[in-house]
mmCIF file of C-alpha atoms in Angstrom:
data_model
loop_
_atom_site.group_PDB
_atom_site.id
_atom_site.type_symbol
_atom_site.label_atom_id
_atom_site.label_comp_id
_atom_site.label_asym_id
_atom_site.label_seq_id
_atom_site.Cartn_x
_atom_site.Cartn_y
_atom_site.Cartn_z
ATOM 1 C CA MET A 1 -9.626 -9.688 118.773
ATOM 2 C CA SER A 2 -8.059 -7.274 121.675
ATOM 3 C CA ASP A 3 -5.915 -5.380 119.786
ATOM 4 C CA PRO A 4 -6.905 -5.391 115.752
ATOM 5 C CA TYR A 5 -4.561 -3.875 113.021
ATOM 6 C CA LEU A 6 -7.747 -3.029 110.940
ATOM 7 C CA ARG A 7 -11.002 -1.933 112.403
ATOM 8 C CA LEU A 8 -14.536 -1.199 110.901
ATOM 9 C CA GLU A 9 -16.825 -0.195 113.342
ATOM 10 C CA SER A 10 -20.947 0.238 112.296
ATOM 11 C CA LEU A 11 -19.958 1.112 108.925
ATOM 12 C CA ARG A 12 -23.259 2.250 106.653
ATOM 13 C CA LYS A 13 -23.664 3.515 103.317
ATOM 14 C CA SER A 14 -26.623 4.119 101.354
ATOM 15 C CA TYR A 15 -26.354 5.864 97.899
ATOM 16 C CA ASP A 16 -29.921 7.069 97.848
ATOM 17 C CA GLY A 17 -31.121 7.603 101.053
ATOM 18 C CA VAL A 18 -33.274 4.892 101.285
ATOM 19 C CA THR A 19 -31.383 1.399 100.860
ATOM 20 C CA MET A 20 -28.723 0.519 102.906
ATOM 21 C CA ALA A 21 -25.998 -0.733 100.514
ATOM 22 C CA VAL A 22 -23.626 -1.590 103.647
ATOM 23 C CA ASP A 23 -25.824 -1.867 106.988
ATOM 24 C CA THR A 24 -23.735 -1.569 110.277
ATOM 25 C CA ILE A 25 -20.933 -3.832 109.415
ATOM 26 C CA SER A 26 -18.203 -4.019 112.004
ATOM 27 C CA LEU A 27 -15.375 -6.545 111.301
ATOM 28 C CA ASP A 28 -11.651 -6.310 113.158
ATOM 29 C CA VAL A 29 -8.491 -7.720 111.192
ATOM 30 C CA ALA A 30 -5.606 -8.853 112.646
ATOM 31 C CA LYS A 31 -2.151 -7.796 111.353
ATOM 32 C CA GLY A 32 -0.944 -10.077 108.494
ATOM 33 C CA GLU A 33 -4.555 -11.398 108.160
ATOM 34 C CA PHE A 34 -5.855 -12.252 104.695
ATOM 35 C CA VAL A 35 -9.519 -11.824 104.881
ATOM 36 C CA THR A 36 -11.763 -12.375 102.060
ATOM 37 C CA PHE A 37 -15.253 -10.905 101.433
ATOM 38 C CA VAL A 38 -17.478 -12.870 99.263
ATOM 39 C CA GLY A 39 -21.221 -12.305 98.763
ATOM 40 C CA PRO A 40 -23.495 -11.823 95.575
ATOM 41 C CA SER A 41 -23.824 -8.594 93.651
ATOM 42 C CA GLY A 42 -25.091 -6.146 95.286
ATOM 43 C CA SER A 43 -24.528 -7.221 98.871
ATOM 44 C CA GLY A 44 -22.164 -4.686 99.868
ATOM 45 C CA LYS A 45 -18.756 -6.349 99.716
ATOM 46 C CA THR A 46 -17.270 -3.686 97.004
ATOM 47 C CA SER A 47 -18.540 -0.863 98.729
ATOM 48 C CA THR A 48 -16.738 -1.786 101.901
ATOM 49 C CA LEU A 49 -13.759 -2.165 100.186
ATOM 50 C CA MET A 50 -14.251 1.054 98.497
ATOM 51 C CA MET A 51 -15.057 3.070 102.030
ATOM 52 C CA ILE A 52 -11.673 1.557 103.462
ATOM 53 C CA ALA A 53 -9.665 2.408 100.514
ATOM 54 C CA GLY A 54 -11.459 6.116 100.555
ATOM 55 C CA PHE A 55 -12.754 5.993 97.575
ATOM 56 C CA GLU A 56 -16.680 6.138 99.067
ATOM 57 C CA GLN A 57 -17.686 7.908 102.385
ATOM 58 C CA PRO A 58 -19.742 5.994 105.255
ATOM 59 C CA ASN A 59 -22.977 7.643 106.014
ATOM 60 C CA SER A 60 -21.661 6.652 109.664
ATOM 61 C CA GLY A 61 -19.121 4.610 111.423
ATOM 62 C CA LYS A 62 -15.275 4.307 111.538
ATOM 63 C CA ILE A 63 -12.753 2.810 110.380
ATOM 64 C CA SER A 64 -9.149 2.726 111.381
ATOM 65 C CA ILE A 65 -5.829 1.443 111.387
ATOM 66 C CA ARG A 66 -3.770 0.955 114.209
ATOM 67 C CA GLY A 67 -6.085 3.339 116.114
ATOM 68 C CA THR A 68 -5.414 5.501 113.803
ATOM 69 C CA ALA A 69 -8.708 7.001 111.787
ATOM 70 C CA LEU A 70 -8.684 6.655 108.339
ATOM 71 C CA ASP A 71 -12.381 7.917 107.563
ATOM 72 C CA VAL A 72 -11.553 11.447 107.914
ATOM 73 C CA LEU A 73 -8.113 11.169 105.254
ATOM 74 C CA PRO A 74 -8.419 11.042 101.344
ATOM 75 C CA PRO A 75 -7.511 8.073 99.824
ATOM 76 C CA TYR A 76 -3.721 9.086 98.616
ATOM 77 C CA LYS A 77 -2.792 10.062 102.564
ATOM 78 C CA ARG A 78 -4.073 6.275 103.589
ATOM 79 C CA ASN A 79 -0.927 4.311 102.347
ATOM 80 C CA ILE A 80 -3.109 1.333 101.043
ATOM 81 C CA GLY A 81 -2.313 -0.401 97.821
ATOM 82 C CA MET A 82 -5.255 -1.527 95.630
ATOM 83 C CA VAL A 83 -5.579 -4.105 92.717
ATOM 84 C CA PHE A 84 -8.113 -4.084 90.661
ATOM 85 C CA GLN A 85 -9.827 -6.654 88.072
ATOM 86 C CA ASN A 86 -8.790 -3.776 85.863
ATOM 87 C CA TYR A 87 -4.647 -3.703 85.500
ATOM 88 C CA ALA A 88 -5.114 0.242 85.042
ATOM 89 C CA LEU A 89 -1.556 0.178 83.794
ATOM 90 C CA PHE A 90 -0.260 3.274 81.746
ATOM 91 C CA PRO A 91 0.190 2.213 78.360
ATOM 92 C CA HIS A 92 2.959 4.753 77.304
ATOM 93 C CA MET A 93 5.372 3.572 80.062
ATOM 94 C CA THR A 94 7.509 0.864 80.618
ATOM 95 C CA ILE A 95 6.885 -1.341 83.055
ATOM 96 C CA LEU A 96 9.579 -0.098 85.342
ATOM 97 C CA LYS A 97 8.136 3.515 85.258
ATOM 98 C CA ASN A 98 4.426 1.794 85.828
ATOM 99 C CA VAL A 99 5.377 0.460 89.246
ATOM 100 C CA GLY A 100 7.830 2.958 90.237
ATOM 101 C CA PHE A 101 4.717 5.492 89.623
ATOM 102 C CA PRO A 102 3.538 5.870 93.333
ATOM 103 C CA LEU A 103 6.830 6.026 94.307
ATOM 104 C CA LYS A 104 6.940 9.160 92.087
ATOM 105 C CA MET A 105 4.038 10.914 93.297
ATOM 106 C CA ARG A 106 5.776 10.261 96.591
ATOM 107 C CA GLY A 107 8.500 12.351 96.105
ATOM 108 C CA VAL A 108 11.248 9.344 95.485
ATOM 109 C CA ASP A 109 14.163 10.211 93.283
ATOM 110 C CA SER A 110 14.274 8.481 90.132
ATOM 111 C CA GLY A 111 17.369 6.554 91.417
ATOM 112 C CA GLU A 112 15.666 5.105 94.135
ATOM 113 C CA ARG A 113 12.674 4.414 92.885
ATOM 114 C CA ASP A 114 13.619 2.674 89.909
ATOM 115 C CA LYS A 115 15.730 0.287 92.435
ATOM 116 C CA LYS A 116 12.772 -0.053 94.117
ATOM 117 C CA ALA A 117 10.389 -0.903 91.560
ATOM 118 C CA ALA A 118 13.346 -3.041 90.300
ATOM 119 C CA ALA A 119 13.110 -5.115 93.702
ATOM 120 C CA ALA A 120 9.081 -5.240 93.462
ATOM 121 C CA LEU A 121 9.026 -6.666 89.588
ATOM 122 C CA ASP A 122 11.753 -9.174 91.046
ATOM 123 C CA MET A 123 9.349 -10.342 93.998
ATOM 124 C CA VAL A 124 6.671 -11.283 91.148
ATOM 125 C CA GLY A 125 9.269 -12.825 88.930
ATOM 126 C CA LEU A 126 9.052 -9.773 86.037
ATOM 127 C CA ASN A 127 12.161 -8.533 86.623
ATOM 128 C CA ALA A 128 13.639 -9.250 82.887
ATOM 129 C CA PHE A 129 10.274 -7.638 81.794
ATOM 130 C CA MET A 130 11.323 -4.236 83.367
ATOM 131 C CA SER A 131 11.674 -2.534 79.530
ATOM 132 C CA ARG A 132 8.322 -3.606 77.984
ATOM 133 C CA ARG A 133 5.368 -1.792 77.757
ATOM 134 C CA PRO A 134 1.885 -3.130 79.237
ATOM 135 C CA ARG A 135 0.638 -4.042 75.682
ATOM 136 C CA GLU A 136 3.486 -6.561 74.962
ATOM 137 C CA MET A 137 2.551 -9.049 77.992
ATOM 138 C CA SER A 138 0.223 -11.285 78.683
ATOM 139 C CA GLY A 139 -2.953 -10.864 81.068
ATOM 140 C CA GLY A 140 -1.315 -12.818 83.955
ATOM 141 C CA GLN A 141 1.962 -10.742 83.570
ATOM 142 C CA GLN A 142 -0.227 -7.392 83.704
ATOM 143 C CA GLN A 143 -1.693 -8.093 86.510
ATOM 144 C CA ARG A 144 1.763 -9.224 88.549
ATOM 145 C CA VAL A 145 2.778 -5.892 87.338
ATOM 146 C CA ALA A 146 -0.738 -3.950 88.718
ATOM 147 C CA LEU A 147 0.536 -6.166 92.090
ATOM 148 C CA ALA A 148 3.852 -5.053 92.318
ATOM 149 C CA ARG A 149 2.584 -1.341 91.514
ATOM 150 C CA ALA A 150 0.719 -1.648 94.765
ATOM 151 C CA LEU A 151 3.461 -3.342 96.997
ATOM 152 C CA VAL A 152 6.167 -1.067 95.802
ATOM 153 C CA PHE A 153 5.393 1.599 98.434
ATOM 154 C CA GLU A 154 4.929 -0.646 101.325
ATOM 155 C CA PRO A 155 1.859 -0.014 102.246
ATOM 156 C CA ASP A 156 -0.148 -0.577 105.488
ATOM 157 C CA LEU A 157 -2.784 -2.712 103.779
ATOM 158 C CA LEU A 158 -3.529 -4.421 100.571
ATOM 159 C CA LEU A 159 -6.802 -4.280 99.248
ATOM 160 C CA LEU A 160 -7.700 -6.553 96.182
ATOM 161 C CA ASP A 161 -11.247 -6.101 94.242
ATOM 162 C CA GLU A 162 -11.663 -9.066 92.079
ATOM 163 C CA PRO A 163 -8.000 -9.019 90.671
ATOM 164 C CA LEU A 164 -8.096 -12.066 88.790
ATOM 165 C CA GLY A 165 -12.032 -12.147 87.135
ATOM 166 C CA ALA A 166 -10.400 -11.838 83.583
ATOM 167 C CA LEU A 167 -8.285 -14.778 83.492
ATOM 168 C CA ASP A 168 -8.749 -17.943 82.506
ATOM 169 C CA LYS A 169 -8.883 -21.127 85.004
ATOM 170 C CA ASN A 170 -5.372 -22.490 85.324
ATOM 171 C CA LEU A 171 -3.736 -18.880 85.117
ATOM 172 C CA ARG A 172 -6.128 -17.721 87.813
ATOM 173 C CA GLU A 173 -5.756 -20.770 90.224
ATOM 174 C CA GLN A 174 -1.710 -19.992 89.568
ATOM 175 C CA MET A 175 -2.249 -16.555 90.375
ATOM 176 C CA GLN A 176 -3.836 -17.561 93.791
ATOM 177 C CA LEU A 177 -1.264 -19.120 95.021
ATOM 178 C CA GLU A 178 1.511 -16.783 93.603
ATOM 179 C CA ILE A 179 -0.831 -13.804 95.795
ATOM 180 C CA VAL A 180 -1.145 -15.698 99.118
ATOM 181 C CA ASN A 181 2.547 -16.937 99.214
ATOM 182 C CA LEU A 182 3.749 -13.087 98.498
ATOM 183 C CA GLN A 183 1.037 -12.239 101.325
ATOM 184 C CA LYS A 184 2.522 -14.470 103.440
ATOM 185 C CA SER A 185 6.196 -13.772 103.145
ATOM 186 C CA LEU A 186 5.998 -10.012 103.545
ATOM 187 C CA GLY A 187 3.426 -10.292 106.428
ATOM 188 C CA ILE A 188 0.927 -7.625 104.564
ATOM 189 C CA THR A 189 -2.708 -7.299 105.745
ATOM 190 C CA ALA A 190 -4.927 -8.141 103.312
ATOM 191 C CA ILE A 191 -8.736 -7.874 102.317
ATOM 192 C CA TYR A 192 -9.953 -9.674 98.874
ATOM 193 C CA VAL A 193 -13.313 -9.405 97.188
ATOM 194 C CA THR A 194 -14.504 -12.054 94.918
ATOM 195 C CA HIS A 195 -17.761 -13.996 94.273
ATOM 196 C CA ASP A 196 -16.004 -17.267 93.730
ATOM 197 C CA GLN A 197 -15.824 -19.547 96.858
ATOM 198 C CA SER A 198 -13.346 -21.594 95.716
ATOM 199 C CA GLU A 199 -10.728 -18.346 95.595
ATOM 200 C CA ALA A 200 -12.129 -17.764 98.689
ATOM 201 C CA MET A 201 -11.226 -21.323 99.839
ATOM 202 C CA THR A 202 -7.563 -21.291 98.701
ATOM 203 C CA LEU A 203 -6.493 -17.708 99.677
ATOM 204 C CA SER A 204 -8.286 -16.793 102.781
ATOM 205 C CA ASP A 205 -7.222 -16.983 106.567
ATOM 206 C CA ARG A 206 -10.954 -15.984 107.131
ATOM 207 C CA VAL A 207 -13.697 -15.647 104.939
ATOM 208 C CA ALA A 208 -16.791 -12.602 105.568
ATOM 209 C CA VAL A 209 -19.949 -13.368 103.716
ATOM 210 C CA PHE A 210 -21.812 -10.929 102.770
ATOM 211 C CA ASN A 211 -25.656 -10.243 102.136
ATOM 212 C CA ASN A 212 -28.105 -7.476 101.974
ATOM 213 C CA GLY A 213 -25.468 -4.997 103.567
ATOM 214 C CA LYS A 214 -24.666 -7.339 106.417
ATOM 215 C CA ILE A 215 -21.691 -9.814 107.304
ATOM 216 C CA GLU A 216 -23.645 -13.221 107.834
ATOM 217 C CA GLN A 217 -20.801 -15.041 109.023
ATOM 218 C CA ILE A 218 -17.343 -14.650 109.411
ATOM 219 C CA ASP A 219 -14.825 -17.627 109.821
ATOM 220 C CA THR A 220 -12.200 -19.815 108.598
ATOM 221 C CA PRO A 221 -13.154 -21.236 105.011
ATOM 222 C CA LEU A 222 -13.270 -24.737 106.168
ATOM 223 C CA ASN A 223 -15.939 -23.540 109.351
ATOM 224 C CA VAL A 224 -18.193 -21.273 106.824
ATOM 225 C CA TYR A 225 -17.927 -24.578 104.636
ATOM 226 C CA ARG A 226 -18.920 -27.197 107.061
ATOM 227 C CA THR A 227 -20.660 -25.232 110.006
ATOM 228 C CA PRO A 228 -22.485 -22.416 108.155
ATOM 229 C CA SER A 229 -24.873 -20.158 109.740
ATOM 230 C CA SER A 230 -27.738 -19.881 107.788
ATOM 231 C CA LEU A 231 -29.162 -21.261 104.622
ATOM 232 C CA PHE A 232 -27.992 -18.504 102.455
ATOM 233 C CA VAL A 233 -24.282 -18.838 103.624
ATOM 234 C CA ALA A 234 -24.742 -22.447 103.268
ATOM 235 C CA GLU A 235 -26.098 -22.372 99.561
ATOM 236 C CA PHE A 236 -23.968 -19.750 98.577
ATOM 237 C CA PHE A 237 -20.222 -21.276 99.843
ATOM 238 C CA GLY A 238 -20.690 -23.938 97.907
ATOM 239 C CA ASP A 239 -22.677 -26.682 96.694
ATOM 240 C CA CYS A 240 -25.633 -28.343 99.225
ATOM 241 C CA ASN A 241 -28.244 -30.441 99.279
ATOM 242 C CA VAL A 242 -31.387 -29.046 101.548
ATOM 243 C CA LEU A 243 -33.659 -31.236 103.199
ATOM 244 C CA SER A 244 -36.852 -29.165 105.129
ATOM 245 C CA GLY A 245 -37.682 -30.584 108.391
ATOM 246 C CA LYS A 246 -38.549 -29.760 112.077
ATOM 247 C CA MET A 247 -36.806 -30.382 115.338
ATOM 248 C CA VAL A 248 -38.052 -32.966 117.478
ATOM 249 C CA SER A 249 -36.196 -32.808 120.732
ATOM 250 C CA THR A 250 -33.489 -30.076 121.036
ATOM 251 C CA ARG A 251 -32.380 -32.120 124.342
ATOM 252 C CA GLU A 252 -31.924 -35.264 122.410
ATOM 253 C CA ARG A 253 -30.647 -33.595 118.959
ATOM 254 C CA ALA A 254 -33.104 -35.271 117.127
ATOM 255 C CA VAL A 255 -34.460 -33.666 114.033
ATOM 256 C CA GLY A 256 -37.671 -35.058 111.960
ATOM 257 C CA LEU A 257 -36.926 -34.875 108.232
ATOM 258 C CA ASP A 258 -39.964 -34.328 105.640
ATOM 259 C CA CYS A 259 -39.030 -37.561 103.892
ATOM 260 C CA GLY A 260 -40.457 -39.782 106.878
ATOM 261 C CA MET A 261 -36.622 -40.209 108.837
ATOM 262 C CA THR A 262 -35.744 -38.930 112.155
ATOM 263 C CA VAL A 263 -32.079 -38.320 112.976
ATOM 264 C CA ALA A 264 -30.235 -38.034 116.362
ATOM 265 C CA LEU A 265 -27.234 -35.407 115.160
ATOM 266 C CA GLU A 266 -23.960 -35.585 116.675
ATOM 267 C CA ARG A 267 -24.234 -31.503 117.439
ATOM 268 C CA LEU A 268 -26.415 -28.320 117.204
ATOM 269 C CA GLY A 269 -24.515 -25.287 116.159
ATOM 270 C CA GLN A 270 -27.448 -23.088 117.159
ATOM 271 C CA SER A 271 -30.293 -22.445 119.827
ATOM 272 C CA PHE A 272 -33.573 -24.079 118.486
ATOM 273 C CA GLN A 273 -37.136 -24.914 120.026
ATOM 274 C CA ASP A 274 -38.669 -27.979 119.758
ATOM 275 C CA GLY A 275 -41.186 -27.885 116.968
ATOM 276 C CA GLU A 276 -39.294 -25.309 115.130
ATOM 277 C CA LYS A 277 -38.763 -25.572 111.228
ATOM 278 C CA VAL A 278 -35.247 -26.177 109.970
ATOM 279 C CA SER A 279 -33.331 -26.826 107.015
ATOM 280 C CA ALA A 280 -30.671 -29.942 107.016
ATOM 281 C CA ILE A 281 -27.483 -29.277 105.082
ATOM 282 C CA ILE A 282 -25.511 -31.976 103.395
ATOM 283 C CA ARG A 283 -23.041 -31.529 101.152
ATOM 284 C CA PRO A 284 -22.808 -33.679 97.962
ATOM 285 C CA GLU A 285 -19.649 -35.236 98.590
ATOM 286 C CA ASP A 286 -21.030 -36.207 102.121
ATOM 287 C CA VAL A 287 -23.901 -38.519 100.309
ATOM 288 C CA ARG A 288 -22.318 -41.838 99.771
ATOM 289 C CA LEU A 289 -22.974 -45.118 97.649
ATOM 290 C CA ALA A 290 -21.623 -47.166 100.972
ATOM 291 C CA PRO A 291 -22.287 -46.551 104.527
ATOM 292 C CA LYS A 292 -19.500 -45.427 107.056
ATOM 293 C CA SER A 293 -21.056 -47.016 110.222
ATOM 294 C CA ALA A 294 -24.416 -48.615 111.059
ATOM 295 C CA LYS A 295 -25.634 -45.269 112.459
ATOM 296 C CA ASP A 296 -25.821 -44.124 108.948
ATOM 297 C CA LEU A 297 -29.087 -43.325 107.144
ATOM 298 C CA SER A 298 -30.163 -44.941 104.259
ATOM 299 C CA LEU A 299 -31.904 -43.273 101.362
ATOM 300 C CA GLN A 300 -33.634 -44.688 98.426
ATOM 301 C CA LEU A 301 -33.236 -42.051 95.532
ATOM 302 C CA HIS A 302 -34.171 -42.235 92.005
ATOM 303 C CA LEU A 303 -31.476 -41.378 89.631
ATOM 304 C CA ASN A 304 -32.307 -38.880 86.923
ATOM 305 C CA HIS A 305 -28.963 -37.764 85.339
ATOM 306 C CA LEU A 306 -25.225 -37.675 85.491
ATOM 307 C CA ILE A 307 -22.523 -35.297 84.717
ATOM 308 C CA ASP A 308 -19.015 -36.138 84.249
ATOM 309 C CA TYR A 309 -16.690 -33.426 85.303
ATOM 310 C CA GLY A 310 -13.592 -35.787 84.394
ATOM 311 C CA SER A 311 -12.286 -36.035 87.976
ATOM 312 C CA TYR A 312 -15.569 -36.650 89.523
ATOM 313 C CA ILE A 313 -19.137 -37.630 88.628
ATOM 314 C CA LEU A 314 -22.213 -35.723 89.994
ATOM 315 C CA ALA A 315 -25.219 -38.118 90.126
ATOM 316 C CA LEU A 316 -28.551 -35.799 89.846
ATOM 317 C CA CYS A 317 -31.210 -37.304 91.700
ATOM 318 C CA ASN A 318 -34.779 -37.020 93.584
ATOM 319 C CA LEU A 319 -35.657 -37.889 97.430
ATOM 320 C CA ASP A 320 -39.727 -37.647 97.337
ATOM 321 C CA GLN A 321 -39.597 -34.722 94.883
ATOM 322 C CA VAL A 322 -36.390 -32.814 96.812
ATOM 323 C CA PRO A 323 -33.615 -32.681 94.609
ATOM 324 C CA VAL A 324 -30.062 -34.300 96.010
ATOM 325 C CA ARG A 325 -26.823 -34.451 94.259
ATOM 326 C CA ILE A 326 -24.495 -36.816 95.162
ATOM 327 C CA ARG A 327 -20.445 -36.416 94.201
ATOM 328 C CA CYS A 328 -19.141 -39.554 93.098
ATOM 329 C CA GLU A 329 -15.746 -41.174 92.382
ATOM 330 C CA LYS A 330 -15.432 -42.361 88.920
ATOM 331 C CA TYR A 331 -14.765 -46.072 89.819
ATOM 332 C CA GLN A 332 -18.120 -45.683 90.793
ATOM 333 C CA ARG A 333 -19.716 -45.002 87.489
ATOM 334 C CA ASP A 334 -20.444 -48.543 86.865
ATOM 335 C CA LEU A 335 -22.905 -48.617 89.952
ATOM 336 C CA LEU A 336 -25.040 -45.650 88.489
ATOM 337 C CA GLU A 337 -27.533 -46.214 85.654
ATOM 338 C CA PRO A 338 -29.984 -43.060 84.871
ATOM 339 C CA GLY A 339 -33.531 -43.828 85.495
ATOM 340 C CA LYS A 340 -32.952 -46.797 88.279
ATOM 341 C CA ASP A 341 -33.342 -46.325 91.778
ATOM 342 C CA ILE A 342 -30.090 -46.387 93.819
ATOM 343 C CA LYS A 343 -29.509 -46.749 97.375
ATOM 344 C CA ALA A 344 -27.643 -43.787 99.417
ATOM 345 C CA PHE A 345 -26.702 -43.225 102.714
ATOM 346 C CA ILE A 346 -25.595 -39.954 104.989
ATOM 347 C CA ALA A 347 -23.645 -39.860 108.057
ATOM 348 C CA PRO A 348 -25.424 -38.563 111.121
ATOM 349 C CA GLU A 349 -22.119 -36.416 111.705
ATOM 350 C CA ASP A 350 -22.429 -35.124 108.181
ATOM 351 C CA ILE A 351 -25.870 -33.315 108.583
ATOM 352 C CA TRP A 352 -25.865 -29.723 109.829
ATOM 353 C CA ILE A 353 -28.936 -27.905 110.992
ATOM 354 C CA VAL A 354 -29.774 -24.287 110.031
ATOM 355 C CA SER A 355 -33.285 -22.168 110.876
ATOM 356 C CA LYS A 356 -35.366 -22.096 108.235
#
């Protein structure tokens, strides 16, 4: 990226002087891009967000927007909008006054700030609720108010720290679409923190996967899912089957699996040495009960259990004591009988190899 909008350069943060919460993170974000930070608790994603906001100071490294250093500025001078999981609305104020509060702190006169606050509420579909108090609104409505408040002063950057974590599934999915549609229509640059892989898939232009204070991979959601850079990324970002093996021939892209099969892969995303131990990543939807072509691997599995999710069935199987999950369609239910052996197929192009 030749001219990034937001740039993080070698950020480091330790809270105790020993353990690195954020360990030399560098990242460029383009204007209008939506980047999601995902990772387990303690991986550094929220600490990185808080350093961008100015609520935490890095031990070293630089943060800049459009080439202007942010790390030397206090939070209130960074012109950053922020939305938290806790809505943090003032209970004694009307919704209109809540949204207009950032403008009041910036010295905007009452008439102008009411006008801008009303416009921001209109953006999130709440212009009919301006005179209500927060306690008179649902959780989803309060989150929309918090979003309007973060946008009313036209920030240079929007930061969202697990803002939908307190909402139920249906409302969370609805709010995901509202957030991304609003972000794209305004053209604002956004950084979003979540542990939810499906949320990252829905919202993001790119996903940064955090682990132990580092970014293990940053790419489009689909590339992270289909071509993970490590076993950690593969297992964290979606469900997967893992078969152990070793590289037989890098020239021929041949991998020998511990279950006794050798497969010639369509592609190798990394450099490997002959004889190197590897893990074969196979997503559950890529294990099929019928072959796609004559090149498919054939597996003899033992079916242990079925989980019916309504829209699909998850078959829990074993391959020589190695667990294998198959995502099956509803119409295949009659083909599956727990306690019996079944034949399954995997296409070589659906196998992705990472270092063990």
